[in-house]
PDB file of N, CA and C in Angstrom:
ATOM      1  N   MET A   1     168.404  -5.287 -14.784  1.00 58.00           N
ATOM      2  CA  MET A   1     169.430  -5.097 -13.077  1.00 58.00           C
ATOM      3  C   MET A   1     167.324  -5.110 -12.677  1.00 58.00           C
ATOM      4  N   ASP A   2     167.129  -6.008 -11.936  1.00 56.00           N
ATOM      5  CA  ASP A   2     165.882  -5.623 -10.905  1.00 56.00           C
ATOM      6  C   ASP A   2     166.524  -4.514  -9.428  1.00 56.00           C
ATOM      7  N   LEU A   3     165.364  -3.599  -8.952  1.00 61.00           N
ATOM      8  CA  LEU A   3     165.854  -2.902  -8.710  1.00 61.00           C
ATOM      9  C   LEU A   3     163.743  -2.442  -7.736  1.00 61.00           C
ATOM     10  N   GLU A   4     164.300  -2.568  -6.326  1.00 68.00           N
ATOM     11  CA  GLU A   4     163.153  -2.232  -5.484  1.00 68.00           C
ATOM     12  C   GLU A   4     163.471  -1.363  -5.231  1.00 68.00           C
ATOM     13  N   TRP A   5     163.133   0.233  -5.202  1.00 74.00           N
ATOM     14  CA  TRP A   5     162.978   1.379  -4.784  1.00 74.00           C
ATOM     15  C   TRP A   5     162.520   1.501  -2.756  1.00 74.00           C
ATOM     16  N   ASN A   6     163.929   2.428  -2.240  1.00 74.00           N
ATOM     17  CA  ASN A   6     164.043   2.010  -0.802  1.00 74.00           C
ATOM     18  C   ASN A   6     163.785   3.522  -0.865  1.00 74.00           C
ATOM     19  N   ASP A   7     162.576   3.395  -0.290  1.00 77.00           N
ATOM     20  CA  ASP A   7     163.047   5.820  -0.018  1.00 77.00           C
ATOM     21  C   ASP A   7     163.763   6.050   1.068  1.00 77.00           C
ATOM     22  N   ASN A   8     164.671   5.428   2.092  1.00 87.00           N
ATOM     23  CA  ASN A   8     165.804   5.621   2.610  1.00 87.00           C
ATOM     24  C   ASN A   8     167.263   5.749   1.715  1.00 87.00           C
ATOM     25  N   GLN A   9     166.801   6.169   0.806  1.00 90.00           N
ATOM     26  CA  GLN A   9     168.556   6.138  -0.299  1.00 90.00           C
ATOM     27  C   GLN A   9     168.193   6.941  -1.169  1.00 90.00           C
ATOM     28  N   PRO A  10     169.122   7.681  -2.058  1.00 92.00           N
ATOM     29  CA  PRO A  10     168.506   8.493  -3.015  1.00 92.00           C
ATOM     30  C   PRO A  10     168.468   7.701  -4.192  1.00 92.00           C
ATOM     31  N   ILE A  11     167.528   7.543  -5.508  1.00 92.00           N
ATOM     32  CA  ILE A  11     167.750   6.452  -6.227  1.00 92.00           C
ATOM     33  C   ILE A  11     169.018   6.233  -6.989  1.00 92.00           C
ATOM     34  N   TYR A  12     169.687   7.146  -7.299  1.00 94.00           N
ATOM     35  CA  TYR A  12     170.533   6.888  -8.312  1.00 94.00           C
ATOM     36  C   TYR A  12     171.567   6.913  -6.944  1.00 94.00           C
ATOM     37  N   ARG A  13     171.688   6.610  -6.075  1.00 94.00           N
ATOM     38  CA  ARG A  13     172.698   5.885  -5.323  1.00 94.00           C
ATOM     39  C   ARG A  13     172.140   4.313  -5.531  1.00 94.00           C
ATOM     40  N   GLN A  14     171.214   3.830  -5.300  1.00 93.00           N
ATOM     41  CA  GLN A  14     170.643   2.326  -5.326  1.00 93.00           C
ATOM     42  C   GLN A  14     171.170   2.357  -6.550  1.00 93.00           C
ATOM     43  N   LEU A  15     171.258   3.126  -7.755  1.00 92.00           N
ATOM     44  CA  LEU A  15     171.357   2.198  -9.540  1.00 92.00           C
ATOM     45  C   LEU A  15     172.442   2.074  -9.171  1.00 92.00           C
ATOM     46  N   ARG A  16     173.758   2.626  -8.576  1.00 93.00           N
ATOM     47  CA  ARG A  16     174.791   2.999  -8.492  1.00 93.00           C
ATOM     48  C   ARG A  16     174.440   1.619  -7.868  1.00 93.00           C
ATOM     49  N   ASP A  17     174.448   1.259  -6.760  1.00 93.00           N
ATOM     50  CA  ASP A  17     174.912   0.527  -5.878  1.00 93.00           C
ATOM     51  C   ASP A  17     174.491  -1.036  -6.411  1.00 93.00           C
ATOM     52  N   ARG A  18     173.637  -0.966  -7.045  1.00 90.00           N
ATOM     53  CA  ARG A  18     172.635  -2.310  -7.960  1.00 90.00           C
ATOM     54  C   ARG A  18     173.997  -2.555  -9.624  1.00 90.00           C
ATOM     55  N   VAL A  19     175.079  -1.438  -9.745  1.00 89.00           N
ATOM     56  CA  VAL A  19     175.804  -2.080 -10.520  1.00 89.00           C
ATOM     57  C   VAL A  19     177.020  -2.577 -10.541  1.00 89.00           C
ATOM     58  N   VAL A  20     177.384  -1.953  -9.260  1.00 90.00           N
ATOM     59  CA  VAL A  20     178.430  -2.607  -8.391  1.00 90.00           C
ATOM     60  C   VAL A  20     178.211  -3.476  -7.891  1.00 90.00           C
ATOM     61  N   ALA A  21     176.816  -4.291  -7.491  1.00 91.00           N
ATOM     62  CA  ALA A  21     176.752  -4.969  -7.238  1.00 91.00           C
ATOM     63  C   ALA A  21     176.867  -6.237  -8.155  1.00 91.00           C
ATOM     64  N   MET A  22     176.851  -6.032  -9.226  1.00 88.00           N
ATOM     65  CA  MET A  22     176.504  -6.340 -10.392  1.00 88.00           C
ATOM     66  C   MET A  22     178.070  -6.610 -11.100  1.00 88.00           C
ATOM     67  N   ILE A  23     178.727  -6.143 -10.793  1.00 84.00           N
ATOM     68  CA  ILE A  23     180.593  -6.067 -11.047  1.00 84.00           C
ATOM     69  C   ILE A  23     180.527  -6.917 -10.268  1.00 84.00           C
ATOM     70  N   LEU A  24     180.958  -7.300  -9.037  1.00 86.00           N
ATOM     71  CA  LEU A  24     181.005  -8.196  -8.127  1.00 86.00           C
ATOM     72  C   LEU A  24     180.951  -9.386  -8.053  1.00 86.00           C
ATOM     73  N   ASP A  25     179.548  -9.123  -8.240  1.00 88.00           N
ATOM     74  CA  ASP A  25     178.609 -10.786  -8.979  1.00 88.00           C
ATOM     75  C   ASP A  25     179.366 -11.669  -9.639  1.00 88.00           C
ATOM     76  N   GLY A  26     180.286 -10.813 -10.967  1.00 86.00           N
ATOM     77  CA  GLY A  26     181.213 -11.084 -11.858  1.00 86.00           C
ATOM     78  C   GLY A  26     179.279 -10.941 -13.349  1.00 86.00           C
ATOM     79  N   ALA A  27     178.292 -10.821 -12.466  1.00 88.00           N
ATOM     80  CA  ALA A  27     177.334  -9.913 -14.120  1.00 88.00           C
ATOM     81  C   ALA A  27     177.546  -9.754 -14.976  1.00 88.00           C
ATOM     82  N   LEU A  28     178.587  -8.832 -14.818  1.00 84.00           N
ATOM     83  CA  LEU A  28     179.049  -7.622 -15.302  1.00 84.00           C
ATOM     84  C   LEU A  28     180.833  -8.254 -15.625  1.00 84.00           C
ATOM     85  N   LYS A  29     181.506  -8.476 -16.646  1.00 85.00           N
ATOM     86  CA  LYS A  29     182.261  -8.243 -16.575  1.00 85.00           C
ATOM     87  C   LYS A  29     182.968  -7.430 -16.998  1.00 85.00           C
ATOM     88  N   GLU A  30     184.754  -7.486 -17.111  1.00 84.00           N
ATOM     89  CA  GLU A  30     184.816  -6.493 -18.249  1.00 84.00           C
ATOM     90  C   GLU A  30     185.180  -5.995 -19.305  1.00 84.00           C
ATOM     91  N   GLY A  31     184.871  -5.196 -19.425  1.00 83.00           N
ATOM     92  CA  GLY A  31     184.580  -4.814 -20.879  1.00 83.00           C
ATOM     93  C   GLY A  31     183.540  -4.352 -21.180  1.00 83.00           C
ATOM     94  N   ASP A  32     182.407  -5.548 -20.465  1.00 85.00           N
ATOM     95  CA  ASP A  32     181.215  -5.358 -20.617  1.00 85.00           C
ATOM     96  C   ASP A  32     180.290  -3.727 -20.936  1.00 85.00           C
ATOM     97  N   PRO A  33     179.406  -3.679 -21.968  1.00 86.00           N
ATOM     98  CA  PRO A  33     178.667  -2.675 -21.532  1.00 86.00           C
ATOM     99  C   PRO A  33     177.502  -2.589 -20.075  1.00 86.00           C
ATOM    100  N   LEU A  34     177.495  -1.685 -20.240  1.00 86.00           N
ATOM    101  CA  LEU A  34     176.075  -0.882 -19.443  1.00 86.00           C
ATOM    102  C   LEU A  34     175.433  -0.125 -20.000  1.00 86.00           C
ATOM    103  N   PRO A  35     174.036  -0.544 -19.692  1.00 86.00           N
ATOM    104  CA  PRO A  35     172.658   0.370 -20.836  1.00 86.00           C
ATOM    105  C   PRO A  35     172.634   0.646 -20.444  1.00 86.00           C
ATOM    106  N   SER A  36     172.107   2.244 -21.548  1.00 87.00           N
ATOM    107  CA  SER A  36     172.545   3.280 -21.565  1.00 87.00           C
ATOM    108  C   SER A  36     170.802   4.132 -20.977  1.00 87.00           C
ATOM    109  N   VAL A  37     171.666   4.969 -21.061  1.00 90.00           N
ATOM    110  CA  VAL A  37     171.097   5.796 -19.757  1.00 90.00           C
ATOM    111  C   VAL A  37     169.621   6.157 -19.921  1.00 90.00           C
ATOM    112  N   ARG A  38     169.115   5.812 -21.742  1.00 91.00           N
ATOM    113  CA  ARG A  38     168.151   6.477 -21.950  1.00 91.00           C
ATOM    114  C   ARG A  38     167.415   5.293 -21.397  1.00 91.00           C
ATOM    115  N   THR A  39     167.805   3.890 -22.082  1.00 91.00           N
ATOM    116  CA  THR A  39     167.088   2.171 -21.911  1.00 91.00           C
ATOM    117  C   THR A  39     166.840   2.193 -20.371  1.00 91.00           C
ATOM    118  N   VAL A  40     167.367   2.761 -19.701  1.00 90.00           N
ATOM    119  CA  VAL A  40     167.587   1.677 -18.172  1.00 90.00           C
ATOM    120  C   VAL A  40     166.559   3.480 -17.020  1.00 90.00           C
ATOM    121  N   ALA A  41     166.748   4.944 -17.707  1.00 93.00           N
ATOM    122  CA  ALA A  41     165.601   5.751 -16.980  1.00 93.00           C
ATOM    123  C   ALA A  41     164.181   5.398 -18.382  1.00 93.00           C
ATOM    124  N   ALA A  42     164.133   5.028 -18.975  1.00 93.00           N
ATOM    125  CA  ALA A  42     162.699   4.276 -19.469  1.00 93.00           C
ATOM    126  C   ALA A  42     162.648   2.789 -18.713  1.00 93.00           C
ATOM    127  N   GLU A  43     163.303   2.499 -18.167  1.00 91.00           N
ATOM    128  CA  GLU A  43     162.779   1.307 -17.900  1.00 91.00           C
ATOM    129  C   GLU A  43     162.171   0.989 -16.339  1.00 91.00           C
ATOM    130  N   TYR A  44     162.933   2.101 -16.104  1.00 89.00           N
ATOM    131  CA  TYR A  44     162.796   2.252 -14.304  1.00 89.00           C
ATOM    132  C   TYR A  44     161.888   3.856 -13.777  1.00 89.00           C
ATOM    133  N   ARG A  45     161.354   3.766 -15.170  1.00 91.00           N
ATOM    134  CA  ARG A  45     160.104   5.148 -15.138  1.00 91.00           C
ATOM    135  C   ARG A  45     161.318   6.400 -14.154  1.00 91.00           C
ATOM    136  N   VAL A  46     162.603   6.732 -14.542  1.00 93.00           N
ATOM    137  CA  VAL A  46     162.904   7.789 -13.540  1.00 93.00           C
ATOM    138  C   VAL A  46     163.861   8.577 -14.439  1.00 93.00           C
ATOM    139  N   ASN A  47     163.752   9.854 -14.439  1.00 95.00           N
ATOM    140  CA  ASN A  47     164.800  10.969 -15.007  1.00 95.00           C
ATOM    141  C   ASN A  47     166.288  10.282 -15.182  1.00 95.00           C
ATOM    142  N   PRO A  48     165.901  10.899 -16.848  1.00 95.00           N
ATOM    143  CA  PRO A  48     167.683  10.463 -17.732  1.00 95.00           C
ATOM    144  C   PRO A  48     169.047  10.985 -16.083  1.00 95.00           C
ATOM    145  N   LEU A  49     169.091  11.900 -16.062  1.00 96.00           N
ATOM    146  CA  LEU A  49     169.842  12.873 -14.918  1.00 96.00           C
ATOM    147  C   LEU A  49     169.682  12.047 -13.706  1.00 96.00           C
ATOM    148  N   THR A  50     169.080  11.594 -13.112  1.00 96.00           N
ATOM    149  CA  THR A  50     168.845  10.003 -12.344  1.00 96.00           C
ATOM    150  C   THR A  50     170.087   8.810 -12.891  1.00 96.00           C
ATOM    151  N   VAL A  51     169.924   8.188 -13.640  1.00 94.00           N
ATOM    152  CA  VAL A  51     170.884   7.361 -14.156  1.00 94.00           C
ATOM    153  C   VAL A  51     172.131   8.186 -14.393  1.00 94.00           C
ATOM    154  N   LEU A  52     172.324   9.265 -15.491  1.00 93.00           N
ATOM    155  CA  LEU A  52     173.370   9.468 -15.348  1.00 93.00           C
ATOM    156  C   LEU A  52     174.758   9.772 -13.922  1.00 93.00           C
ATOM    157  N   LYS A  53     173.782  10.471 -13.426  1.00 96.00           N
ATOM    158  CA  LYS A  53     173.741  11.220 -11.561  1.00 96.00           C
ATOM    159  C   LYS A  53     174.570  10.001 -10.805  1.00 96.00           C
ATOM    160  N   GLY A  54     174.168   8.257 -11.220  1.00 95.00           N
ATOM    161  CA  GLY A  54     175.081   7.248 -10.410  1.00 95.00           C
ATOM    162  C   GLY A  54     175.330   6.725 -12.017  1.00 95.00           C
ATOM    163  N   TYR A  55     175.508   6.854 -13.016  1.00 92.00           N
ATOM    164  CA  TYR A  55     176.491   6.239 -13.840  1.00 92.00           C
ATOM    165  C   TYR A  55     177.720   7.126 -13.288  1.00 92.00           C
ATOM    166  N   GLN A  56     177.807   8.340 -13.314  1.00 93.00           N
ATOM    167  CA  GLN A  56     178.852   9.262 -13.292  1.00 93.00           C
ATOM    168  C   GLN A  56     179.253   8.522 -12.029  1.00 93.00           C
ATOM    169  N   GLN A  57     178.526   8.330 -10.715  1.00 94.00           N
ATOM    170  CA  GLN A  57     179.487   7.792  -8.842  1.00 94.00           C
ATOM    171  C   GLN A  57     180.953   6.555  -9.314  1.00 94.00           C
ATOM    172  N   LEU A  58     180.142   6.089 -10.661  1.00 92.00           N
ATOM    173  CA  LEU A  58     180.817   4.974 -11.131  1.00 92.00           C
ATOM    174  C   LEU A  58     181.878   4.845 -12.128  1.00 92.00           C
ATOM    175  N   VAL A  59     182.023   5.807 -13.135  1.00 89.00           N
ATOM    176  CA  VAL A  59     183.214   6.520 -13.478  1.00 89.00           C
ATOM    177  C   VAL A  59     183.899   7.845 -12.296  1.00 89.00           C
ATOM    178  N   ASP A  60     183.975   8.365 -11.609  1.00 92.00           N
ATOM    179  CA  ASP A  60     184.342   8.835 -10.179  1.00 92.00           C
ATOM    180  C   ASP A  60     185.243   7.627  -9.655  1.00 92.00           C
ATOM    181  N   GLU A  61     184.348   6.660  -9.031  1.00 90.00           N
ATOM    182  CA  GLU A  61     185.121   5.767  -8.659  1.00 90.00           C
ATOM    183  C   GLU A  61     185.965   4.657  -9.412  1.00 90.00           C
ATOM    184  N   GLU A  62     185.806   5.158 -10.129  1.00 86.00           N
ATOM    185  CA  GLU A  62     186.808   4.432 -11.701  1.00 86.00           C
ATOM    186  C   GLU A  62     186.404   2.906 -11.230  1.00 86.00           C
ATOM    187  N   LEU A  63     184.954   2.442 -11.775  1.00 85.00           N
ATOM    188  CA  LEU A  63     184.181   0.930 -10.989  1.00 85.00           C
ATOM    189  C   LEU A  63     184.059   0.955 -12.699  1.00 85.00           C
ATOM    190  N   VAL A  64     183.925   2.199 -13.904  1.00 84.00           N
ATOM    191  CA  VAL A  64     183.013   2.410 -14.873  1.00 84.00           C
ATOM    192  C   VAL A  64     183.687   3.026 -15.683  1.00 84.00           C
ATOM    193  N   GLU A  65     183.766   3.155 -16.907  1.00 81.00           N
ATOM    194  CA  GLU A  65     185.046   3.664 -18.528  1.00 81.00           C
ATOM    195  C   GLU A  65     184.312   4.440 -19.735  1.00 81.00           C
ATOM    196  N   LYS A  66     183.392   5.754 -19.632  1.00 80.00           N
ATOM    197  CA  LYS A  66     183.296   6.365 -19.993  1.00 80.00           C
ATOM    198  C   LYS A  66     184.198   6.404 -20.909  1.00 80.00           C
ATOM    199  N   ARG A  67     183.312   6.431 -22.045  1.00 73.00           N
ATOM    200  CA  ARG A  67     183.978   7.097 -23.745  1.00 73.00           C
ATOM    201  C   ARG A  67     183.161   7.271 -24.889  1.00 73.00           C
ATOM    202  N   ARG A  68     183.948   8.642 -24.971  1.00 71.00           N
ATOM    203  CA  ARG A  68     182.664   9.603 -25.929  1.00 71.00           C
ATOM    204  C   ARG A  68     181.922   8.934 -26.745  1.00 71.00           C
ATOM    205  N   GLY A  69     181.321   8.481 -26.951  1.00 64.00           N
ATOM    206  CA  GLY A  69     180.616   7.801 -28.874  1.00 64.00           C
ATOM    207  C   GLY A  69     179.884   6.112 -27.926  1.00 64.00           C
ATOM    208  N   LEU A  70     180.663   6.035 -26.898  1.00 56.00           N
ATOM    209  CA  LEU A  70     180.301   4.615 -26.834  1.00 56.00           C
ATOM    210  C   LEU A  70     179.759   4.214 -25.344  1.00 56.00           C
ATOM    211  N   GLY A  71     179.826   5.194 -25.170  1.00 57.00           N
ATOM    212  CA  GLY A  71     179.116   4.308 -23.662  1.00 57.00           C
ATOM    213  C   GLY A  71     179.937   4.306 -22.045  1.00 57.00           C
ATOM    214  N   ARG A  72     179.221   3.326 -22.072  1.00 66.00           N
ATOM    215  CA  ARG A  72     180.249   3.472 -20.413  1.00 66.00           C
ATOM    216  C   ARG A  72     180.267   1.388 -20.458  1.00 66.00           C
ATOM    217  N   ASN A  73     180.989   1.320 -20.061  1.00 60.00           N
ATOM    218  CA  ASN A  73     182.253  -0.099 -19.507  1.00 60.00           C
ATOM    219  C   ASN A  73     182.708  -0.075 -18.257  1.00 60.00           C
ATOM    220  N   SER A  74     182.016  -1.402 -17.884  1.00 57.00           N
ATOM    221  CA  SER A  74     183.182  -1.826 -16.710  1.00 57.00           C
ATOM    222  C   SER A  74     184.114  -1.934 -16.887  1.00 57.00           C
ATOM    223  N   LEU A  75     184.564  -1.871 -15.626  1.00 59.00           N
ATOM    224  CA  LEU A  75     186.646  -2.108 -15.459  1.00 59.00           C
ATOM    225  C   LEU A  75     186.405  -3.334 -14.413  1.00 59.00           C
ATOM    226  N   PRO A  76     188.128  -3.760 -14.560  1.00 54.00           N
ATOM    227  CA  PRO A  76     187.891  -4.210 -13.214  1.00 54.00           C
ATOM    228  C   PRO A  76     187.723  -4.234 -12.251  1.00 54.00           C
ATOM    229  N   LYS A  77     187.219  -5.445 -11.585  1.00 52.00           N
ATOM    230  CA  LYS A  77     186.697  -5.205  -9.663  1.00 52.00           C
ATOM    231  C   LYS A  77     187.706  -4.157  -9.041  1.00 52.00           C
ATOM    232  N   ASN A  78     189.033  -4.260  -9.251  1.00 49.00           N
ATOM    233  CA  ASN A  78     189.320  -3.359  -9.156  1.00 49.00           C
ATOM    234  C   ASN A  78     190.195  -1.778  -9.276  1.00 49.00           C
ATOM    235  N   GLY A  79     189.364  -1.336 -10.327  1.00 47.00           N
ATOM    236  CA  GLY A  79     189.978  -0.766 -11.379  1.00 47.00           C
ATOM    237  C   GLY A  79     190.628  -0.741 -12.077  1.00 47.00           C
ATOM    238  N   PRO A  80     190.854   0.170 -13.030  1.00 45.00           N
ATOM    239  CA  PRO A  80     192.272   0.302 -13.999  1.00 45.00           C
ATOM    240  C   PRO A  80     193.665   0.398 -13.567  1.00 45.00           C
ATOM    241  N   GLY A  81     194.361  -1.014 -13.263  1.00 43.00           N
ATOM    242  CA  GLY A  81     195.976  -1.107 -12.628  1.00 43.00           C
ATOM    243  C   GLY A  81     196.422  -1.174 -11.791  1.00 43.00           C
ATOM    244  N   SER A  82     194.724  -0.982 -11.050  1.00 40.00           N
ATOM    245  CA  SER A  82     195.356  -1.185  -9.263  1.00 40.00           C
ATOM    246  C   SER A  82     195.224  -2.694  -8.893  1.00 40.00           C
ATOM    247  N   THR A  83     196.134  -2.788  -7.929  1.00 37.00           N
ATOM    248  CA  THR A  83     196.088  -3.913  -6.783  1.00 37.00           C
ATOM    249  C   THR A  83     195.437  -4.017  -5.620  1.00 37.00           C
ATOM    250  N   GLN A  84     194.535  -2.771  -5.250  1.00 38.00           N
ATOM    251  CA  GLN A  84     193.352  -3.027  -3.927  1.00 38.00           C
ATOM    252  C   GLN A  84     192.468  -2.687  -4.627  1.00 38.00           C
ATOM    253  N   PRO A  85     191.343  -2.610  -4.046  1.00 36.00           N
ATOM    254  CA  PRO A  85     189.426  -2.605  -4.199  1.00 36.00           C
ATOM    255  C   PRO A  85     189.648  -1.399  -4.108  1.00 36.00           C
ATOM    256  N   CYS A  86     189.369  -0.909  -5.087  1.00 39.00           N
ATOM    257  CA  CYS A  86     188.871   0.498  -5.788  1.00 39.00           C
ATOM    258  C   CYS A  86     187.158   0.866  -4.368  1.00 39.00           C
ATOM    259  N   CYS A  87     187.934   2.332  -3.913  1.00 37.00           N
ATOM    260  CA  CYS A  87     186.914   2.793  -2.967  1.00 37.00           C
ATOM    261  C   CYS A  87     185.587   1.568  -1.206  1.00 37.00           C
ATOM    262  N   GLY A  88     187.296   1.172  -1.037  1.00 33.00           N
ATOM    263  CA  GLY A  88     186.485   0.066  -0.079  1.00 33.00           C
ATOM    264  C   GLY A  88     185.926  -0.975  -0.613  1.00 33.00           C
ATOM    265  N   LEU A  89     185.750  -1.634  -1.701  1.00 34.00           N
ATOM    266  CA  LEU A  89     184.460  -2.698  -2.402  1.00 34.00           C
ATOM    267  C   LEU A  89     185.406  -3.797  -2.161  1.00 34.00           C
ATOM    268  N   ALA A  90     185.504  -4.899  -1.249  1.00 29.00           N
ATOM    269  CA  ALA A  90     185.989  -6.214  -2.212  1.00 29.00           C
ATOM    270  C   ALA A  90     185.496  -7.288  -1.913  1.00 29.00           C
TER     271      ALA A  90
END
């Protein structure tokens, strides 16, 4: 993930937006694992809780699936079993 921090938006939101863009662009396909919270935090020199908050938004929006002990994986662009774009994303 390439990120240039924008002062107008919280970092966790920028991380979340970048993952959404990767899903919609096809860079992250259904079932692809997301980088671990620790990996992203170390790479971008941010607090792991910041990454976790961004990832949690993706889980809440059903764009990413979280499985205990297995990490987080991308879901279909429309979310699980959905026929409509999730959260207004098309």
